[in-house]
CSV table of C-alpha atoms in Angstrom, one decimal:
chain,number,residue,atom,x,y,z
A,10,UNK,CA,93.3,-60.6,14.6
A,11,UNK,CA,93.6,-59.0,18.0
A,12,UNK,CA,94.8,-62.2,19.6
A,13,UNK,CA,97.8,-61.9,17.3
A,14,UNK,CA,98.8,-58.6,18.7
A,15,UNK,CA,98.3,-59.7,22.3
A,16,UNK,CA,100.5,-62.9,21.6
A,17,UNK,CA,103.2,-60.4,20.0
A,18,UNK,CA,103.0,-58.0,22.8
A,19,UNK,CA,103.2,-60.9,25.3
A,20,UNK,CA,106.4,-62.2,23.5
A,21,UNK,CA,108.1,-58.9,23.3
A,22,UNK,CA,107.3,-58.1,27.1
A,23,UNK,CA,108.9,-61.6,28.1
A,24,UNK,CA,112.0,-60.6,26.0
A,25,UNK,CA,112.2,-57.2,27.5
A,26,UNK,CA,111.8,-58.7,31.2
A,27,UNK,CA,114.6,-61.0,30.5
A,28,UNK,CA,116.8,-58.1,29.3
A,29,UNK,CA,116.0,-55.5,31.7
A,30,UNK,CA,113.4,-55.4,34.4
A,31,UNK,CA,114.1,-51.7,34.9
A,32,UNK,CA,113.5,-50.9,31.2
A,33,UNK,CA,110.4,-53.0,31.1
A,34,UNK,CA,108.9,-51.1,34.3
A,35,UNK,CA,109.7,-47.8,32.3
A,36,UNK,CA,108.0,-49.0,29.2
A,37,UNK,CA,104.8,-50.0,31.0
A,38,UNK,CA,104.8,-46.7,32.9
A,39,UNK,CA,105.1,-44.9,29.4
A,40,UNK,CA,102.1,-47.1,28.0
A,41,UNK,CA,99.9,-46.5,31.0
A,42,UNK,CA,100.7,-42.7,30.7
A,43,UNK,CA,99.9,-42.5,27.1
A,44,UNK,CA,96.9,-44.4,27.5
A,45,UNK,CA,95.5,-42.2,30.3
A,46,UNK,CA,96.3,-39.2,28.4
A,47,UNK,CA,94.5,-40.2,25.2
A,48,UNK,CA,91.3,-41.4,27.1
A,49,UNK,CA,89.4,-38.2,27.1
A,50,UNK,CA,89.9,-37.6,23.3
A,51,UNK,CA,89.2,-41.3,22.3
A,52,UNK,CA,85.8,-41.0,24.3
A,53,UNK,CA,85.1,-37.9,22.2
A,54,UNK,CA,85.7,-39.7,18.9
A,55,UNK,CA,83.7,-42.8,20.1
A,56,UNK,CA,80.7,-40.7,21.0
A,57,UNK,CA,80.7,-38.8,17.7
A,58,UNK,CA,81.3,-41.9,15.6
A,59,UNK,CA,78.8,-44.0,17.3
A,60,UNK,CA,76.1,-41.1,16.9
A,61,UNK,CA,77.1,-40.5,13.2
A,62,UNK,CA,76.7,-44.3,12.5
A,63,UNK,CA,73.4,-44.5,14.3
A,64,UNK,CA,71.8,-41.5,12.6
A,65,UNK,CA,73.3,-42.1,9.1
A,66,UNK,CA,72.8,-45.8,8.5
A,67,UNK,CA,73.9,-47.3,5.3
A,68,UNK,CA,70.5,-47.3,4.0
A,69,UNK,CA,70.3,-43.6,4.3
A,70,UNK,CA,73.7,-43.0,2.8
A,71,UNK,CA,72.7,-45.3,-0.1
A,72,UNK,CA,69.6,-43.1,-0.9
A,73,UNK,CA,71.6,-40.0,-0.7
A,74,UNK,CA,74.2,-41.0,-3.3
A,75,UNK,CA,72.7,-43.9,-4.9
A,76,UNK,CA,70.1,-41.9,-7.1
A,77,UNK,CA,71.5,-38.5,-7.4
A,78,UNK,CA,74.3,-37.7,-10.0
A,79,UNK,CA,76.4,-34.7,-10.9
A,80,UNK,CA,78.1,-32.2,-8.6
A,81,UNK,CA,75.5,-32.0,-5.9
A,82,UNK,CA,75.8,-35.7,-5.5
A,83,UNK,CA,79.6,-35.6,-5.3
A,84,UNK,CA,79.5,-32.8,-2.7
A,85,UNK,CA,76.9,-35.0,-0.7
A,86,UNK,CA,79.2,-38.0,-1.1
A,87,UNK,CA,82.2,-35.9,0.3
A,88,UNK,CA,80.2,-34.6,3.3
A,89,UNK,CA,78.9,-38.0,4.1
A,90,UNK,CA,82.4,-39.6,3.8
A,91,UNK,CA,84.0,-36.9,5.9
A,92,UNK,CA,81.4,-37.2,8.8
A,93,UNK,CA,81.0,-41.0,8.9
A,94,UNK,CA,83.7,-43.6,9.8
A,95,UNK,CA,82.7,-46.9,8.3
A,96,UNK,CA,85.3,-49.6,8.2
A,97,UNK,CA,86.6,-50.8,4.8
A,98,UNK,CA,85.0,-54.4,4.9
A,99,UNK,CA,81.6,-52.7,5.2
A,100,UNK,CA,82.3,-49.6,2.9
A,101,UNK,CA,83.5,-51.5,-0.1
A,102,UNK,CA,80.8,-54.1,-0.6
A,103,UNK,CA,78.3,-51.3,0.1
A,104,UNK,CA,79.7,-49.4,-2.7
A,105,UNK,CA,79.9,-52.0,-5.0
A,106,UNK,CA,76.1,-52.4,-4.6
A,107,UNK,CA,75.7,-48.8,-5.0
A,108,UNK,CA,77.6,-48.7,-8.5
A,109,UNK,CA,75.7,-51.7,-9.6
A,110,UNK,CA,72.6,-49.9,-9.1
A,111,UNK,CA,73.7,-47.0,-11.1
A,112,UNK,CA,75.5,-44.7,-8.7
A,113,UNK,CA,78.3,-42.6,-10.4
A,114,UNK,CA,81.8,-43.7,-10.1
A,115,UNK,CA,83.2,-40.3,-9.6
A,116,UNK,CA,80.6,-40.0,-6.6
A,117,UNK,CA,81.8,-43.3,-5.2
A,118,UNK,CA,85.6,-42.4,-5.6
A,119,UNK,CA,84.8,-39.2,-3.7
A,120,UNK,CA,83.1,-41.1,-1.0
A,121,UNK,CA,85.6,-43.7,-0.5
A,122,UNK,CA,88.5,-41.1,-0.5
A,123,UNK,CA,87.0,-38.8,2.0
A,124,UNK,CA,85.8,-41.9,4.1
A,125,UNK,CA,89.5,-42.8,4.3
A,126,UNK,CA,91.2,-39.4,4.5
A,127,UNK,CA,89.1,-37.1,6.0
A,128,UNK,CA,87.8,-37.5,9.7
A,129,UNK,CA,85.5,-35.1,11.3
A,130,UNK,CA,84.9,-37.6,14.2
A,131,UNK,CA,88.6,-38.3,14.7
A,132,UNK,CA,89.5,-34.6,14.6
A,133,UNK,CA,89.5,-34.1,18.3
A,134,UNK,CA,92.0,-36.8,18.6
A,135,UNK,CA,94.2,-35.7,16.0
A,136,UNK,CA,94.1,-32.4,17.2
A,137,UNK,CA,95.2,-33.5,20.7
A,138,UNK,CA,98.3,-34.8,19.0
A,139,UNK,CA,99.0,-32.2,16.3
A,140,UNK,CA,97.0,-29.1,17.4
A,141,UNK,CA,93.9,-27.8,15.5
A,142,UNK,CA,95.5,-25.7,12.9
A,143,UNK,CA,97.7,-28.9,11.6
A,144,UNK,CA,94.6,-31.1,11.8
A,145,UNK,CA,92.2,-28.6,9.9
A,146,UNK,CA,95.0,-28.2,7.3
A,147,UNK,CA,95.4,-31.9,6.7
A,148,UNK,CA,91.7,-32.7,6.6
A,149,UNK,CA,90.9,-29.6,4.7
A,150,UNK,CA,93.4,-30.4,1.9
A,151,UNK,CA,92.4,-34.2,2.0
A,152,UNK,CA,88.8,-33.1,1.4
A,153,UNK,CA,89.6,-31.0,-1.7
A,154,UNK,CA,92.0,-33.5,-3.1
A,155,UNK,CA,89.2,-36.2,-2.7
A,156,UNK,CA,87.5,-34.4,-5.7
A,157,UNK,CA,90.7,-34.7,-7.8
A,158,UNK,CA,90.6,-38.5,-6.9
A,159,UNK,CA,87.0,-38.7,-8.0
A,160,UNK,CA,87.8,-37.0,-11.1
A,161,UNK,CA,91.0,-39.3,-11.9
A,162,UNK,CA,89.0,-42.3,-11.3
A,163,UNK,CA,86.1,-41.4,-13.2
A,164,UNK,CA,88.3,-40.7,-16.3
A,165,UNK,CA,90.2,-43.8,-16.1
A,166,UNK,CA,87.0,-46.0,-15.6
A,167,UNK,CA,85.6,-44.5,-18.5
A,168,UNK,CA,88.4,-45.4,-20.8
B,12,UNK,CA,92.1,-24.5,40.1
B,13,UNK,CA,91.9,-28.1,40.1
B,14,UNK,CA,88.4,-28.0,38.9
B,15,UNK,CA,89.6,-26.1,35.8
B,16,UNK,CA,92.1,-28.5,35.1
B,17,UNK,CA,89.7,-31.4,35.0
B,18,UNK,CA,87.5,-29.3,33.0
B,19,UNK,CA,90.1,-28.7,30.4
B,20,UNK,CA,91.1,-32.4,30.3
B,21,UNK,CA,87.6,-33.4,29.6
B,22,UNK,CA,86.6,-30.6,27.4
B,23,UNK,CA,86.6,-32.5,24.3
B,24,UNK,CA,84.2,-35.4,25.3
B,25,UNK,CA,82.0,-32.7,27.1
B,26,UNK,CA,81.7,-30.7,23.8
B,27,UNK,CA,80.9,-33.9,22.0
B,28,UNK,CA,78.3,-34.6,24.2
B,29,UNK,CA,76.6,-31.3,23.9
B,30,UNK,CA,76.7,-32.0,20.1
B,31,UNK,CA,75.1,-35.3,20.0
B,32,UNK,CA,72.6,-34.8,22.9
B,33,UNK,CA,70.0,-32.8,20.8
B,34,UNK,CA,70.3,-35.6,18.1
B,35,UNK,CA,69.3,-38.0,21.0
B,36,UNK,CA,66.4,-36.0,22.3
B,37,UNK,CA,65.3,-35.6,18.5
B,38,UNK,CA,65.0,-39.2,17.9
B,39,UNK,CA,65.5,-41.1,20.9
B,40,UNK,CA,65.2,-44.3,19.1
B,41,UNK,CA,68.4,-43.6,17.2
B,42,UNK,CA,69.7,-42.3,20.3
B,43,UNK,CA,69.3,-45.6,22.0
B,44,UNK,CA,71.1,-47.4,19.0
B,45,UNK,CA,73.9,-44.9,19.3
B,46,UNK,CA,74.4,-45.6,23.0
B,47,UNK,CA,74.5,-49.4,22.2
B,48,UNK,CA,77.2,-48.8,19.5
B,49,UNK,CA,79.1,-46.4,21.9
B,50,UNK,CA,79.3,-49.4,24.4
B,51,UNK,CA,80.3,-51.8,21.6
B,52,UNK,CA,83.0,-49.4,20.2
B,53,UNK,CA,84.5,-48.7,23.6
B,54,UNK,CA,84.9,-52.4,24.2
B,55,UNK,CA,86.5,-52.7,20.9
B,56,UNK,CA,89.0,-50.0,21.4
B,57,UNK,CA,89.7,-51.1,25.0
B,58,UNK,CA,90.7,-54.5,23.3
B,59,UNK,CA,93.1,-53.0,20.9
B,60,UNK,CA,94.6,-50.0,22.8
B,61,UNK,CA,96.5,-52.0,25.7
B,62,UNK,CA,98.7,-54.0,23.4
B,63,UNK,CA,99.3,-51.2,21.2
B,64,UNK,CA,100.4,-48.9,23.9
B,65,UNK,CA,102.6,-51.6,25.4
B,66,UNK,CA,104.3,-52.3,22.1
B,67,UNK,CA,104.8,-48.4,21.7
B,68,UNK,CA,106.1,-48.2,25.2
B,69,UNK,CA,108.8,-51.0,24.7
B,70,UNK,CA,109.6,-49.4,21.2
B,71,UNK,CA,110.2,-46.2,23.1
B,72,UNK,CA,112.4,-47.6,25.8
B,73,UNK,CA,114.5,-50.2,23.7
B,74,UNK,CA,114.9,-48.4,20.4
B,75,UNK,CA,117.4,-45.5,20.6
B,76,UNK,CA,116.8,-42.2,18.7
B,77,UNK,CA,120.0,-42.6,16.8
B,78,UNK,CA,118.5,-45.8,15.2
B,79,UNK,CA,115.5,-44.0,13.6
B,80,UNK,CA,116.4,-40.4,12.9
B,81,UNK,CA,119.0,-41.3,10.2
B,82,UNK,CA,116.5,-43.1,8.4
B,83,UNK,CA,113.3,-40.8,8.6
B,84,UNK,CA,114.6,-37.7,10.1
B,85,UNK,CA,115.2,-34.3,8.3
B,86,UNK,CA,118.0,-35.4,6.2
B,87,UNK,CA,116.7,-38.9,5.3
B,88,UNK,CA,115.6,-37.7,1.8
B,89,UNK,CA,114.0,-39.9,-0.5
B,90,UNK,CA,114.6,-42.9,1.5
B,91,UNK,CA,112.8,-41.6,4.4
B,92,UNK,CA,109.8,-40.7,2.5
B,93,UNK,CA,109.7,-44.2,0.8
B,94,UNK,CA,110.2,-45.9,4.1
B,95,UNK,CA,107.2,-43.7,5.5
B,96,UNK,CA,104.9,-44.6,2.7
B,97,UNK,CA,105.9,-48.4,3.3
B,98,UNK,CA,105.3,-48.4,7.2
B,99,UNK,CA,101.9,-46.6,6.6
B,100,UNK,CA,100.9,-49.0,3.9
B,101,UNK,CA,102.0,-52.0,5.7
B,102,UNK,CA,100.0,-51.1,9.0
B,103,UNK,CA,96.8,-52.5,10.1
B,104,UNK,CA,94.1,-51.0,12.1
B,105,UNK,CA,92.2,-47.9,12.0
B,106,UNK,CA,93.6,-44.5,11.6
B,107,UNK,CA,93.1,-43.5,15.3
B,108,UNK,CA,95.9,-46.0,16.2
B,109,UNK,CA,98.3,-44.1,13.7
B,110,UNK,CA,98.4,-41.0,15.9
B,111,UNK,CA,100.1,-42.6,19.0
B,112,UNK,CA,102.4,-44.6,16.7
B,113,UNK,CA,103.3,-41.2,15.0
B,114,UNK,CA,103.9,-39.8,18.4
B,115,UNK,CA,106.7,-42.2,19.2
B,116,UNK,CA,108.0,-41.7,15.9
B,117,UNK,CA,108.4,-38.0,16.3
B,118,UNK,CA,110.0,-38.7,19.6
B,119,UNK,CA,112.6,-40.8,17.9
B,120,UNK,CA,113.6,-37.9,15.5
B,121,UNK,CA,111.1,-38.7,12.5
B,122,UNK,CA,110.6,-35.5,10.6
B,123,UNK,CA,107.2,-33.8,10.5
B,124,UNK,CA,107.0,-34.2,6.8
B,125,UNK,CA,107.6,-37.8,7.0
B,126,UNK,CA,105.2,-38.1,9.9
B,127,UNK,CA,102.5,-36.7,7.5
B,128,UNK,CA,103.4,-39.0,4.6
B,129,UNK,CA,103.0,-41.8,7.2
B,130,UNK,CA,99.7,-40.7,8.3
B,131,UNK,CA,98.4,-40.2,4.8
B,132,UNK,CA,99.7,-43.6,3.9
B,133,UNK,CA,98.0,-45.3,6.8
B,134,UNK,CA,94.8,-43.7,5.9
B,135,UNK,CA,94.5,-44.5,2.3
B,136,UNK,CA,97.3,-47.1,1.2
B,137,UNK,CA,96.8,-49.9,3.6
B,138,UNK,CA,97.7,-53.1,1.6
B,139,UNK,CA,94.8,-55.5,3.0
B,140,UNK,CA,92.4,-52.6,2.3
B,141,UNK,CA,93.4,-52.0,-1.3
B,142,UNK,CA,93.2,-55.7,-2.1
B,143,UNK,CA,89.6,-55.9,-0.8
B,144,UNK,CA,88.9,-52.7,-2.6
B,145,UNK,CA,90.0,-54.3,-6.0
B,146,UNK,CA,87.9,-57.3,-5.1
B,147,UNK,CA,84.7,-55.1,-4.9
B,148,UNK,CA,85.1,-52.2,-7.2
B,149,UNK,CA,87.7,-53.4,-9.7
B,150,UNK,CA,91.3,-53.0,-10.5
B,151,UNK,CA,91.0,-49.9,-12.5
B,152,UNK,CA,88.9,-48.1,-9.9
B,153,UNK,CA,91.2,-49.4,-7.1
B,154,UNK,CA,94.5,-48.9,-8.6
B,155,UNK,CA,93.7,-45.3,-9.8
B,156,UNK,CA,92.5,-44.1,-6.4
B,157,UNK,CA,95.6,-45.8,-4.9
B,158,UNK,CA,98.1,-44.0,-7.0
B,159,UNK,CA,96.4,-40.7,-7.3
B,160,UNK,CA,96.1,-40.9,-3.4
B,161,UNK,CA,99.9,-41.4,-3.2
B,162,UNK,CA,100.7,-38.4,-5.3
B,163,UNK,CA,98.1,-36.3,-3.2
B,164,UNK,CA,99.8,-37.6,0.2
B,165,UNK,CA,103.2,-36.6,-1.0
B,166,UNK,CA,102.0,-33.2,-2.0
B,167,UNK,CA,100.1,-32.6,1.0
B,168,UNK,CA,102.8,-33.4,3.3
B,169,UNK,CA,105.0,-31.2,1.5
B,170,UNK,CA,102.4,-28.4,1.7
B,171,UNK,CA,101.8,-29.1,5.2
B,172,UNK,CA,105.7,-28.6,6.0
B,173,UNK,CA,105.8,-25.3,4.1
B,174,UNK,CA,102.5,-23.8,5.5
B,175,UNK,CA,103.2,-24.6,9.0
B,176,UNK,CA,105.6,-22.1,10.4
B,177,UNK,CA,108.6,-23.0,12.5
B,178,UNK,CA,107.0,-22.0,15.8
B,179,UNK,CA,104.1,-24.4,15.2
B,180,UNK,CA,106.3,-27.2,14.1
B,181,UNK,CA,108.7,-26.9,17.1
B,182,UNK,CA,105.4,-26.7,19.1
B,183,UNK,CA,104.2,-30.1,17.9
B,184,UNK,CA,107.6,-31.7,18.2
B,185,UNK,CA,108.1,-30.3,21.8
B,186,UNK,CA,104.7,-31.6,22.9
B,187,UNK,CA,106.0,-35.1,22.5
B,188,UNK,CA,109.5,-34.4,24.0
B,189,UNK,CA,108.5,-33.7,27.5
B,190,UNK,CA,110.3,-36.4,29.3
């Protein structure tokens, strides 16, 4: 996947150089500047993500929302979904197994929804772009909306 | 003065370090695993970021504001919103890449409301992901979540646009307009 990205970038770079060396230089300078600017925030995010994944392995998450049900289970699911940052290709198969083992549909939908929309670990990065107020606002709204998503999915799956 | 600037620049990772350190001491075993993961994650991110930033740099230099603003700016209406959803849904990669992309889009005149739609769509509506979700959790689950999320994204973007006052908005936009 990544090599496509490199291939594409290389292609555009060559094109850009052919059209104007001056502009290409400018583009690379901009790229370097944005990259350097973002490094501290990225380091913070990676620190938080690595630790949350290490301290909350899938097994632990499963034990939290696999057995419990009801509102408490949903709240737990939402907190876990907000704190962790699990890529979809791991999260979905895991959710499938949990559902097969009797986890509630609503909880699972809340978990998946917060996982995607709410990011506590990525908040520092987001804030470095949009400021803390906008970041808290977006994540807060997404957090509460995830319960709406959970309810809607629970309703339609029950149909 | 200089030291203070450095401190300000590195305050986020420092604060994060202070948050995670107690955990590392509490369970050194997990801490070790976390360090290993950190190294792995840094390598992954270092692999993705350079081409992304170079592409963004090229976009920034070659695509003039006039080519973007009418389609996604303040007066782009429904077309701008649809375009923002489609762009977010067709993206690939984790959410943290969406922020630098959004930065360049703002610089090219995209309205903040559309930026929030774009980020929302990127976070929950990516097409490869929904296909995988349907495969695992079923079409009813996946599609319901998808479309209820779409409604939420549009509502939240509207609300964000209303709640943030003009000063805050100009501040966000100004942050990206330095050059």
